[in-house]
Short mmCIF file of C-alpha atoms in Angstrom, two decimals:
data_model
loop_
_atom_site.label_atom_id
_atom_site.label_comp_id
_atom_site.label_asym_id
_atom_site.label_seq_id
_atom_site.Cartn_x
_atom_site.Cartn_y
_atom_site.Cartn_z
CA MET A 1 109.83 120.19 99.11
CA ALA A 2 113.02 122.20 99.38
CA MET A 3 114.01 122.00 95.75
CA LEU A 4 110.96 124.04 94.91
CA TRP A 5 111.81 126.41 97.71
CA LYS A 6 108.10 127.10 98.01
CA PHE A 7 106.77 126.63 101.49
CA MET A 8 103.22 126.27 102.84
CA ARG A 9 103.54 128.69 105.70
CA VAL A 10 100.87 129.36 108.29
CA ALA A 11 100.96 131.46 111.40
CA LYS A 12 100.94 130.27 114.96
CA TYR A 13 102.18 131.95 118.10
CA SER A 14 102.02 131.25 121.80
CA LYS A 15 103.14 132.75 125.07
CA THR A 16 104.57 129.47 126.35
CA ALA A 17 107.49 129.62 128.74
CA LEU A 18 110.93 128.71 127.45
CA SER A 19 111.21 124.95 127.20
CA PRO A 20 113.67 123.39 129.65
CA LYS A 21 115.19 121.69 126.61
CA ALA A 22 116.28 125.03 125.17
CA LYS A 23 118.50 127.56 126.91
CA VAL A 24 120.33 130.52 125.46
CA ARG A 25 123.36 131.82 127.28
CA GLY A 26 125.28 134.93 126.44
CA ILE A 27 123.43 135.85 123.27
CA PRO A 28 125.37 138.62 121.55
CA THR A 29 123.63 141.99 121.69
CA HIS A 30 123.41 142.26 117.91
CA SER A 31 121.24 139.13 117.68
CA ARG A 32 119.17 139.46 120.84
CA HIS A 33 115.77 141.12 120.95
CA SER A 34 115.03 141.73 124.60
CA SER A 35 112.04 143.53 126.02
CA SER A 36 111.79 146.32 128.53
CA LYS A 37 111.89 145.24 132.17
CA SER A 38 108.55 146.93 132.68
CA VAL A 39 106.81 144.38 130.44
CA PRO A 40 106.57 140.70 131.36
CA SER A 41 108.18 138.61 128.65
CA ASP A 42 109.31 135.01 128.41
CA PHE A 43 112.36 136.32 126.56
CA ALA A 44 113.76 138.22 129.51
CA ALA A 45 117.37 137.09 129.62
CA SER A 46 119.38 136.27 132.69
CA ALA A 47 122.99 137.28 133.06
CA PRO A 48 125.02 135.57 130.35
CA CYS A 49 127.26 132.69 131.45
CA SER A 50 128.75 131.52 128.17
CA ASN A 51 128.29 132.10 124.47
CA THR A 52 126.43 128.88 123.74
CA VAL A 53 122.94 127.71 122.87
CA GLU A 54 121.85 124.59 124.72
CA LEU A 55 119.19 122.73 122.77
CA LEU A 56 117.86 119.16 122.94
CA GLY A 57 120.73 118.06 125.14
CA LYS A 58 123.50 119.56 123.04
CA SER A 59 125.50 122.81 123.19
CA TYR A 60 126.14 124.95 120.14
CA PRO A 61 128.77 127.73 120.26
CA GLN A 62 127.51 131.04 118.93
CA ASP A 63 129.19 133.13 116.29
CA ASP A 64 128.35 136.00 113.96
CA TYR A 65 125.65 133.88 112.28
CA SER A 66 123.69 133.12 115.45
CA ASN A 67 120.27 134.74 115.22
CA VAL A 68 117.77 132.39 116.84
CA THR A 69 115.69 133.94 119.63
CA GLU A 70 114.38 132.37 122.82
CA LYS A 71 110.82 132.82 121.54
CA ILE A 72 111.64 130.51 118.64
CA LEU A 73 113.65 128.11 120.77
CA SER A 74 110.65 127.76 123.08
CA LYS A 75 108.82 126.01 120.23
CA VAL A 76 111.50 123.37 119.72
CA GLY A 77 110.45 120.03 121.18
CA LYS A 78 106.71 120.85 121.30
CA ASN A 79 106.11 118.42 118.41
CA LEU A 80 102.46 119.33 117.90
CA HIS A 81 102.28 116.82 115.04
CA ASN A 82 102.83 114.01 117.56
CA ARG A 83 100.35 115.27 120.17
CA LYS A 84 97.37 112.90 120.10
CA HIS A 85 94.08 114.47 119.00
CA HIS A 86 95.74 117.73 118.04
CA PRO A 87 94.49 118.86 114.58
CA LEU A 88 98.03 118.60 113.15
CA TRP A 89 98.30 115.06 114.52
CA LEU A 90 94.95 114.20 112.93
CA ILE A 91 96.11 115.41 109.52
CA LYS A 92 99.40 113.53 109.84
CA GLU A 93 97.62 110.33 110.83
CA GLN A 94 95.15 110.63 107.96
CA VAL A 95 97.96 110.97 105.44
CA LYS A 96 99.84 108.07 107.03
CA GLU A 97 96.81 105.81 106.98
CA HIS A 98 96.15 106.63 103.34
CA PHE A 99 99.71 105.73 102.30
CA TYR A 100 99.79 102.62 104.49
CA LYS A 101 96.53 101.36 103.01
CA HIS A 102 96.99 102.14 99.32
CA TYR A 103 100.70 101.57 98.72
CA LEU A 104 101.98 98.11 99.61
CA GLY A 105 105.22 96.27 98.92
CA ARG A 106 105.55 92.82 97.42
CA ARG A 107 105.00 91.17 100.80
CA GLY A 108 101.87 93.16 101.54
CA THR A 109 103.58 95.48 104.03
CA PRO A 110 103.41 99.29 103.75
CA LEU A 111 105.69 100.60 101.04
CA PHE A 112 106.21 103.99 102.71
CA SER A 113 107.98 104.33 106.05
CA VAL A 114 107.27 107.36 108.26
CA TYR A 115 109.76 109.44 110.25
CA ASP A 116 108.16 112.00 112.57
CA GLY A 117 110.78 112.30 115.32
CA LEU A 118 113.86 113.57 113.47
CA SER A 119 115.71 116.40 115.19
CA PRO A 120 114.89 119.90 113.87
CA VAL A 121 118.53 120.88 114.42
CA VAL A 122 120.42 120.15 111.22
CA THR A 123 123.69 121.16 109.64
CA VAL A 124 123.87 123.79 106.94
CA GLN A 125 125.13 121.01 104.70
CA GLN A 126 121.95 119.00 105.27
CA ASN A 127 119.64 121.96 104.81
CA PHE A 128 121.29 123.43 101.71
CA ASP A 129 124.35 121.68 100.27
CA SER A 130 122.82 118.19 100.09
CA LEU A 131 119.91 119.71 98.12
CA LEU A 132 122.28 121.34 95.61
CA ILE A 133 121.37 124.87 96.68
CA PRO A 134 124.26 127.13 95.57
CA PRO A 135 126.40 128.83 98.24
CA ASN A 136 125.31 132.31 97.11
CA HIS A 137 121.59 131.49 96.79
CA ALA A 138 119.20 133.96 98.42
CA SER A 139 117.44 131.19 100.35
CA ARG A 140 120.49 130.86 102.65
CA ARG A 141 120.24 134.43 103.98
CA LYS A 142 120.25 135.10 107.70
CA GLU A 143 117.21 137.28 107.09
CA ASP A 144 115.20 134.18 106.14
CA ASN A 145 116.58 131.42 108.41
CA TYR A 146 117.31 130.67 112.05
CA TYR A 147 120.98 129.85 112.55
CA LEU A 148 122.49 128.45 115.73
CA ASN A 149 125.88 129.19 114.20
CA ARG A 150 127.55 129.00 110.80
CA ASP A 151 127.39 125.20 110.78
CA HIS A 152 124.05 124.42 112.47
CA MET A 153 120.52 125.75 112.09
CA LEU A 154 116.87 124.97 112.71
CA ARG A 155 115.71 123.17 109.57
CA ALA A 156 113.88 125.33 107.06
CA HIS A 157 112.18 122.30 105.52
CA THR A 158 111.85 118.56 106.06
CA SER A 159 113.78 118.18 102.78
CA ALA A 160 116.88 118.56 104.96
CA HIS A 161 116.51 114.81 105.68
CA GLN A 162 116.09 113.65 102.07
CA TRP A 163 119.73 112.84 101.36
CA ASP A 164 120.32 110.97 104.63
CA LEU A 165 117.18 108.84 104.31
CA ILE A 166 117.91 107.92 100.68
CA ARG A 167 121.52 107.19 101.64
CA SER A 168 120.24 104.75 104.29
CA GLY A 169 118.62 102.69 101.53
CA LEU A 170 115.03 103.98 101.59
CA ASP A 171 113.05 104.19 98.36
CA ALA A 172 109.74 105.47 99.74
CA PHE A 173 109.25 107.54 102.88
CA LEU A 174 107.38 110.38 104.58
CA ALA A 175 109.26 112.78 106.87
CA VAL A 176 107.21 114.97 109.21
CA GLY A 177 108.31 117.73 111.56
CA ASP A 178 108.38 121.33 112.68
CA VAL A 179 110.30 123.71 110.43
CA TYR A 180 111.54 127.26 110.97
CA ARG A 181 111.55 130.27 108.66
CA ARG A 182 111.75 133.97 109.48
CA ASP A 183 108.59 135.45 108.08
CA THR A 184 105.92 138.11 108.18
CA ILE A 185 103.26 138.30 110.90
CA ASP A 186 99.64 137.72 109.95
CA SER A 187 96.92 135.11 110.23
CA THR A 188 98.47 132.80 107.65
CA HIS A 189 102.23 132.98 108.23
CA SER A 190 104.50 131.94 111.05
CA PRO A 191 108.20 131.43 111.76
CA VAL A 192 107.34 127.90 112.96
CA PHE A 193 105.13 125.53 111.00
CA HIS A 194 104.85 121.83 110.27
CA GLN A 195 105.67 120.11 107.02
CA MET A 196 105.45 116.63 105.52
CA GLU A 197 107.96 115.49 102.92
CA GLY A 198 107.23 112.59 100.60
CA VAL A 199 109.82 110.78 98.46
CA ARG A 200 109.45 107.83 96.07
CA LEU A 201 112.22 106.28 93.95
CA PHE A 202 111.70 103.86 91.05
CA SER A 203 113.99 101.32 89.43
CA CYS A 204 113.68 100.74 85.69
CA HIS A 205 111.63 97.59 86.29
CA GLU A 206 109.29 99.27 88.81
CA LEU A 207 108.55 102.15 86.48
CA PHE A 208 108.10 100.30 83.19
CA SER A 209 106.89 96.82 84.19
CA SER A 210 103.21 97.69 83.72
CA ILE A 211 103.78 99.38 80.35
CA LYS A 212 103.24 97.34 77.18
CA GLY A 213 106.60 97.09 75.49
CA GLY A 214 108.22 98.65 78.55
CA GLU A 215 111.14 96.22 78.49
CA GLY A 216 112.75 98.36 75.80
CA LEU A 217 112.45 101.66 77.71
CA GLN A 218 115.24 103.28 79.70
CA LEU A 219 115.47 105.70 82.64
CA PHE A 220 118.51 107.63 81.46
CA GLU A 221 120.05 109.16 78.36
CA GLN A 222 122.56 111.82 77.38
CA GLY A 223 120.22 114.62 76.33
CA HIS A 224 119.52 118.26 77.04
CA ARG A 225 118.03 119.93 80.10
CA THR A 226 114.74 121.72 79.59
CA ALA A 227 111.88 122.94 81.76
CA HIS A 228 110.26 119.54 81.15
CA LYS A 229 113.14 117.17 81.89
CA GLN A 230 116.68 116.89 83.15
CA GLU A 231 119.45 116.15 80.67
CA CYS A 232 120.00 112.67 82.10
CA HIS A 233 116.35 111.53 82.02
CA THR A 234 114.48 110.05 79.09
CA MET A 235 111.20 111.78 78.31
CA GLU A 236 109.34 108.48 78.79
CA ALA A 237 110.69 108.08 82.33
CA VAL A 238 109.89 111.68 83.27
CA ARG A 239 106.33 111.48 81.96
CA LEU A 240 105.63 108.27 83.91
CA VAL A 241 107.13 109.68 87.13
CA GLU A 242 105.13 112.88 86.66
CA PHE A 243 101.93 110.90 86.04
CA ASN A 244 102.50 108.74 89.12
CA LEU A 245 103.23 111.78 91.30
CA LYS A 246 100.10 113.65 90.24
CA GLN A 247 97.98 110.52 90.61
CA VAL A 248 99.28 109.86 94.13
CA LEU A 249 98.66 113.41 95.31
CA THR A 250 95.25 113.76 93.66
CA LYS A 251 94.11 110.55 95.36
CA LEU A 252 95.45 111.83 98.69
CA MET A 253 93.65 115.17 98.51
CA THR A 254 90.42 113.53 97.34
CA HIS A 255 90.65 111.07 100.22
CA ILE A 256 91.04 113.90 102.72
CA PHE A 257 88.57 116.43 101.31
CA GLY A 258 86.05 114.25 99.46
CA ASP A 259 85.14 113.19 95.94
CA GLY A 260 83.81 116.62 94.96
CA LEU A 261 87.24 118.21 95.28
CA GLN A 262 88.47 120.25 92.33
CA VAL A 263 92.23 120.02 91.71
CA ARG A 264 94.43 121.89 89.27
CA TRP A 265 98.15 121.82 88.59
CA VAL A 266 100.31 124.87 87.98
CA ASP A 267 103.54 124.28 86.05
CA CYS A 268 106.61 125.82 87.64
CA TYR A 269 110.27 126.07 86.81
CA PHE A 270 112.70 126.03 89.69
CA PRO A 271 116.49 125.68 89.59
CA PHE A 272 116.52 122.50 91.66
CA THR A 273 113.98 120.18 90.00
CA HIS A 274 112.61 119.51 86.52
CA PRO A 275 109.70 119.38 85.95
CA SER A 276 107.94 120.89 88.97
CA PHE A 277 104.38 121.75 89.92
CA GLU A 278 102.15 123.28 92.53
CA MET A 279 98.83 121.71 93.43
CA GLU A 280 95.87 123.99 94.06
CA ILE A 281 92.45 122.93 95.32
CA ASN A 282 89.18 124.80 95.07
CA PHE A 283 87.91 125.66 98.54
CA GLN A 284 84.75 127.73 98.93
CA GLY A 285 85.20 129.11 95.42
CA GLU A 286 88.83 130.11 95.89
CA TRP A 287 91.86 128.29 94.50
CA MET A 288 94.39 127.62 97.26
CA GLU A 289 97.89 126.19 96.95
CA VAL A 290 98.36 123.18 99.20
CA LEU A 291 101.68 121.64 98.13
CA GLY A 292 104.68 121.75 95.83
CA CYS A 293 106.17 118.74 94.05
CA GLY A 294 108.39 117.62 91.22
CA VAL A 295 110.80 115.11 89.73
CA MET A 296 113.84 114.85 91.99
CA GLU A 297 117.16 116.26 90.88
CA GLN A 298 119.14 113.25 89.67
CA GLN A 299 122.44 114.61 90.97
CA LEU A 300 120.95 114.50 94.49
CA VAL A 301 119.72 110.93 93.99
CA ASN A 302 123.06 109.84 92.60
CA SER A 303 125.08 111.41 95.40
CA ALA A 304 122.91 109.59 97.95
CA GLY A 305 123.81 106.24 96.39
CA ALA A 306 120.73 105.50 94.26
CA GLN A 307 122.31 106.01 90.84
CA ASP A 308 120.08 103.48 89.09
CA LYS A 309 116.79 105.08 90.18
CA ILE A 310 114.60 108.06 89.35
CA GLY A 311 112.08 109.63 91.72
CA TRP A 312 109.67 112.34 92.82
CA ALA A 313 109.28 114.38 95.97
CA PHE A 314 106.57 116.60 97.44
CA GLY A 315 106.20 118.93 100.40
CA LEU A 316 102.93 119.90 102.05
CA GLY A 317 102.06 122.08 105.01
CA LEU A 318 100.02 120.42 107.73
CA GLU A 319 98.58 123.71 108.99
CA ARG A 320 97.30 124.62 105.52
CA LEU A 321 95.43 121.32 105.25
CA ALA A 322 94.07 121.55 108.80
CA MET A 323 92.85 125.11 108.26
CA ILE A 324 90.89 124.05 105.19
CA LEU A 325 89.61 120.74 106.52
CA TYR A 326 88.49 122.00 109.95
CA ASP A 327 87.77 125.62 109.00
CA ILE A 328 90.23 127.05 111.57
CA PRO A 329 90.48 130.81 110.96
CA ASP A 330 93.30 131.88 113.28
CA ILE A 331 96.46 129.82 113.07
CA ARG A 332 97.71 130.96 116.45
CA LEU A 333 95.13 128.53 117.78
CA PHE A 334 97.34 125.59 116.80
CA TRP A 335 99.51 126.49 119.78
CA SER A 336 96.58 127.06 122.13
CA GLU A 337 96.29 125.21 125.44
CA ASP A 338 92.65 126.27 125.79
CA GLU A 339 90.48 123.18 126.35
CA ARG A 340 87.70 124.85 124.38
CA PHE A 341 89.92 124.50 121.32
CA LEU A 342 91.62 121.16 122.00
CA LYS A 343 88.52 119.21 123.01
CA GLN A 344 86.88 119.91 119.67
CA PHE A 345 89.31 117.50 117.99
CA ILE A 346 88.85 114.52 120.30
CA GLY A 347 86.82 111.83 118.55
CA PRO A 348 86.44 108.07 118.15
CA HIS A 349 88.54 107.98 114.93
CA ILE A 350 90.82 110.21 112.88
CA TRP A 351 88.32 110.60 110.04
CA GLN A 352 85.55 112.08 112.17
CA LYS A 353 83.95 115.11 110.55
CA ILE A 354 84.88 118.18 112.62
CA LYS A 355 84.02 121.82 112.01
CA PHE A 356 85.78 124.18 114.33
CA GLN A 357 83.46 126.21 116.53
CA PRO A 358 85.02 129.65 117.08
CA LEU A 359 85.85 130.74 120.59
CA SER A 360 84.61 134.09 121.80
CA ARG A 361 85.90 136.75 119.42
CA TYR A 362 87.67 139.47 121.35
CA PRO A 363 88.12 142.98 119.93
CA PRO A 364 91.47 144.01 118.43
CA LEU A 365 93.59 146.89 119.65
CA ILE A 366 95.59 148.71 116.99
CA ASN A 367 98.78 150.73 117.40
CA ASP A 368 101.13 152.15 114.77
CA ILE A 369 104.89 152.56 114.97
CA SER A 370 107.11 154.70 112.70
CA PHE A 371 110.88 155.05 112.56
CA TRP A 372 113.77 156.04 110.33
CA LEU A 373 115.81 153.05 109.16
CA PRO A 374 119.54 152.74 109.77
CA SER A 375 121.63 153.00 106.61
CA GLU A 376 122.36 149.35 105.79
CA THR A 377 121.73 146.96 108.65
CA TYR A 378 117.92 146.93 108.84
CA SER A 379 115.87 143.81 107.99
CA GLN A 380 112.09 143.62 108.21
CA ASN A 381 112.35 140.07 109.54
CA ASP A 382 114.50 141.37 112.40
CA PHE A 383 111.67 143.72 113.32
CA TYR A 384 109.08 140.94 113.06
CA ASP A 385 111.18 138.74 115.34
CA LEU A 386 111.46 141.58 117.85
CA VAL A 387 107.68 142.08 117.84
CA ARG A 388 107.04 138.34 118.25
CA THR A 389 109.54 138.09 121.07
CA ILE A 390 108.00 140.90 123.09
CA GLY A 391 104.34 140.57 122.16
CA GLY A 392 104.09 136.79 121.91
CA ASP A 393 100.63 135.47 121.12
CA LEU A 394 99.10 138.91 121.65
CA ILE A 395 100.25 139.88 118.15
CA GLU A 396 97.73 139.06 115.45
CA LYS A 397 99.23 140.95 112.53
CA VAL A 398 101.97 143.40 111.55
CA VAL A 399 101.50 145.34 108.31
CA LEU A 400 103.88 147.76 106.61
CA LEU A 401 101.56 150.72 106.03
CA ASP A 402 103.94 153.20 104.48
CA GLU A 403 107.50 153.51 103.21
CA PHE A 404 108.76 157.07 102.76
CA ALA A 405 112.10 158.34 101.43
CA HIS A 406 113.02 161.88 102.49
CA PRO A 407 113.76 163.89 99.32
CA LYS A 408 116.74 165.73 100.87
CA THR A 409 118.32 163.38 103.40
CA LYS A 410 117.42 160.22 101.44
CA LYS A 411 116.64 158.58 104.76
CA VAL A 412 113.90 155.92 104.60
CA SER A 413 111.05 155.71 107.07
CA HIS A 414 108.76 152.72 107.73
CA CYS A 415 105.35 152.87 109.37
CA TYR A 416 103.93 149.57 110.67
CA ARG A 417 100.48 148.82 112.01
CA ILE A 418 100.49 146.28 114.83
CA VAL A 419 97.19 144.52 115.56
CA TYR A 420 96.98 143.17 119.10
CA ARG A 421 94.35 140.54 119.85
CA HIS A 422 94.45 137.57 122.20
CA PRO A 423 92.49 134.55 120.95
CA GLU A 424 91.32 133.61 124.43
CA ARG A 425 90.73 136.82 126.41
CA THR A 426 90.14 140.57 126.19
CA LEU A 427 93.17 142.85 126.21
CA SER A 428 93.24 146.15 128.05
CA GLN A 429 94.60 149.32 126.47
CA ASP A 430 97.05 149.72 129.37
CA GLU A 431 98.43 146.22 128.77
CA VAL A 432 98.88 146.84 125.06
CA HIS A 433 100.38 150.30 125.63
CA GLY A 434 103.09 148.82 127.83
CA ILE A 435 103.97 146.17 125.25
CA HIS A 436 103.94 148.66 122.41
CA ARG A 437 106.22 150.98 124.35
CA ALA A 438 108.63 148.09 124.93
CA ILE A 439 108.64 147.34 121.18
CA GLU A 440 109.49 150.99 120.44
CA GLU A 441 112.33 151.05 122.94
CA SER A 442 113.74 147.71 121.79
CA ALA A 443 113.59 148.71 118.13
CA VAL A 444 115.75 151.72 118.89
CA ARG A 445 118.13 149.80 121.12
CA GLN A 446 118.43 146.53 119.17
CA LEU A 447 117.86 147.53 115.54
CA GLY A 448 119.44 150.97 115.52
CA VAL A 449 116.35 152.74 114.17
CA GLU A 450 115.48 156.36 114.91
CA GLY A 451 112.03 156.56 116.42
CA ARG A 452 109.26 158.83 115.16
CA PHE A 453 107.07 158.04 118.16
#
């Protein structure tokens, strides 16, 4: 859920070739991370023809905001959540079936509609403005998002579709899709992950009809905004919406993980929704966050044409749920084409009990890289993108080991540890050395760092 700006992010990488649906032409040097010719890479760029990005049948002119790489574009259109028998598809189908079965309209038809084929290319207005995110908010930074240009981007959350779907007249829906965020590199984070958005709106009658004496209750008032309610909501309406939201999500998690599941709620306060919460479940003795949720911002609801309704929204990460449910340890496996991985999730029904059987565990190869940072232009996410682009699915983790400021020159040095490990085969030291060398050279050339190699 974008208003919480708290994402369930899990890592997944692959060395897939650039999709024919996505082509980058004439990427400006300042936003392109290219590898050395001596190292095979699916990012190797051909001679530029024009300054455009061609994606999903459309062309987008590039400008000073364009920062999406071919490695990221190669993921667009994969739609793992729609690939039958894939673990992300299984999770999506389980959630769908639960909502279809337990929430029915007056005619006995499913109350919630599902949208799992919406384009991941959205406008900046959809991704930020429609969700009331201020123009100067940190969440809009280039360092955290993938922009095609100043007006278009790869969605950072499925909340980018909230306003449009409410505007179309929907009161209850689930939106599922791949989302894109520049992020760190480890076993639980990725620049591409999959998210499900849930939204439910209530009229005054729908919310209060089952309450004794509810005919005298109202949705709205002229009050004061607090951490517990918006200024336009009555406390009675907020408490009922909050209760319904928590009840819906607790039932969903119990249905997926079983009756013995322990759930707890953590109160939050975010600028875009009041009240708001995070749900945590107890898995193998450890509390893990699985989703964020809250009462929708009424200004958003009103602007979408539903002025007489109040509602909730939630956002959950499909990878997070699949990792817990199937005990998948390495999230890069979600992008694997290895039949030893994929066949484990083929069964007679979506609720079949599956425990992932690890593939052969290959040894890691570790290399460190140190360099002096340029004065102002350096971003860690730029370096992570460069490493992903060149190393692909060979990169298991990148950790900042040390940050040192020279006492005289005031120059800052970073030392990163890069862990190389392929989930499906053994790497040779020669292979890793060539890739690591290409990362060093590209960091100097593309990021303007001064190597300490």
